Tab-separated table of C-alpha atoms in Angstrom:
chain	number	residue	atom	x	y	z
A	13	VAL	CA	-5.622	-27.235	-58.994
A	14	VAL	CA	-8.149	-24.633	-59.821
A	15	PRO	CA	-7.420	-21.086	-58.564
A	16	ASN	CA	-10.433	-20.781	-56.892
A	17	THR	CA	-10.103	-24.240	-55.101
A	18	ARG	CA	-6.460	-23.075	-54.164
A	19	ILE	CA	-7.295	-20.296	-52.270
A	20	VAL	CA	-10.136	-21.928	-50.558
A	21	LEU	CA	-7.673	-25.049	-49.376
A	22	VAL	CA	-5.143	-22.135	-48.042
A	23	LEU	CA	-7.960	-20.276	-46.603
A	24	THR	CA	-9.054	-23.497	-44.884
A	25	ALA	CA	-5.371	-24.557	-43.891
A	26	VAL	CA	-5.065	-21.335	-41.927
A	27	ALA	CA	-8.405	-21.911	-40.126
A	28	LEU	CA	-7.234	-24.942	-38.973
A	29	LEU	CA	-4.018	-23.784	-37.870
A	30	ALA	CA	-5.623	-20.778	-35.929
A	31	THR	CA	-7.222	-23.567	-33.800
A	32	GLY	CA	-4.361	-25.615	-33.116
A	33	VAL	CA	-2.090	-22.527	-31.294
A	34	GLU	CA	-1.901	-21.607	-28.084
A	35	ALA	CA	-4.278	-18.478	-26.607
A	36	GLN	CA	-1.116	-15.465	-27.161
A	37	ASP	CA	-0.542	-16.543	-30.430
A	38	PHE	CA	-4.210	-16.930	-32.009
A	39	THR	CA	-4.813	-13.463	-32.413
A	40	TRP	CA	-1.379	-13.302	-34.856
A	41	ALA	CA	-3.550	-16.321	-36.697
A	42	GLU	CA	-6.768	-14.982	-36.572
A	43	ARG	CA	-5.367	-11.620	-37.944
A	44	SER	CA	-3.459	-13.376	-41.086
A	45	TYR	CA	-6.693	-15.195	-41.595
A	46	ARG	CA	-8.595	-12.324	-41.843
A	47	ASN	CA	-6.017	-10.357	-43.951
A	48	ALA	CA	-6.242	-13.361	-46.252
A	49	VAL	CA	-9.861	-12.994	-46.662
A	50	ALA	CA	-10.010	-9.577	-47.277
A	51	ARG	CA	-7.391	-9.769	-49.727
A	52	TYR	CA	-9.403	-12.519	-51.544
A	53	PHE	CA	-12.930	-10.621	-51.461
A	54	GLU	CA	-11.222	-7.447	-52.504
A	55	LEU	CA	-12.171	-5.916	-48.810
A	56	PRO	CA	-11.023	-3.713	-46.432
A	57	GLU	CA	-9.491	-5.618	-43.389
A	58	GLU	CA	-11.629	-3.520	-41.125
A	59	GLU	CA	-14.892	-5.197	-42.849
A	60	ILE	CA	-13.535	-8.877	-42.073
A	61	ALA	CA	-13.046	-7.350	-38.293
A	62	ILE	CA	-16.454	-6.576	-37.986
A	63	LEU	CA	-17.955	-9.723	-39.396
A	64	GLY	CA	-15.608	-11.598	-37.070
A	65	HIS	CA	-17.508	-9.687	-34.288
A	66	TRP	CA	-21.137	-11.450	-35.518
A	67	GLU	CA	-21.716	-14.571	-33.139
A	68	LEU	CA	-20.117	-16.725	-36.754
A	69	PRO	CA	-17.062	-18.628	-36.229
A	70	THR	CA	-14.260	-16.609	-37.707
A	71	GLU	CA	-13.331	-19.952	-40.293
A	72	GLU	CA	-17.075	-19.213	-41.409
A	73	ILE	CA	-16.476	-15.318	-42.424
A	74	ALA	CA	-15.142	-16.436	-46.129
A	75	VAL	CA	-18.433	-18.660	-46.622
A	76	VAL	CA	-20.437	-16.121	-45.519
A	77	LEU	CA	-18.614	-13.601	-47.986
A	78	PHE	CA	-18.443	-16.323	-50.994
A	79	MET	CA	-22.123	-17.099	-50.273
A	80	ALA	CA	-23.209	-13.776	-50.430
A	81	ARG	CA	-21.237	-12.932	-53.540
A	82	ARG	CA	-22.521	-15.743	-55.815
A	83	SER	CA	-26.114	-14.922	-54.660
A	84	GLY	CA	-26.142	-11.347	-54.920
A	85	ILE	CA	-27.409	-10.150	-51.414
A	86	SER	CA	-25.510	-8.952	-48.359
A	87	PRO	CA	-23.464	-10.535	-45.801
A	88	GLU	CA	-25.670	-8.972	-43.384
A	89	ALA	CA	-28.898	-11.054	-44.992
A	90	LEU	CA	-27.277	-14.267	-44.815
A	91	VAL	CA	-26.196	-14.169	-41.336
A	92	ALA	CA	-29.621	-12.446	-39.961
């Protein structure tokens, strides 16, 4: 498996796990997911948390960041 594919698979698995946990554990799972996304995209966790405040499902943050990086435009422009 190509390294990028492996990261996408891990992020997808974390997102799927986050949807199946109880409410009190969701915060931990969501935090872990955001931490993984921040590490992969080499961004501060605070920036990922800000992106999480948009009207965007948490599991789509990685998709927006990936598309922004590949297209050379800001994540804000993609979501707007």
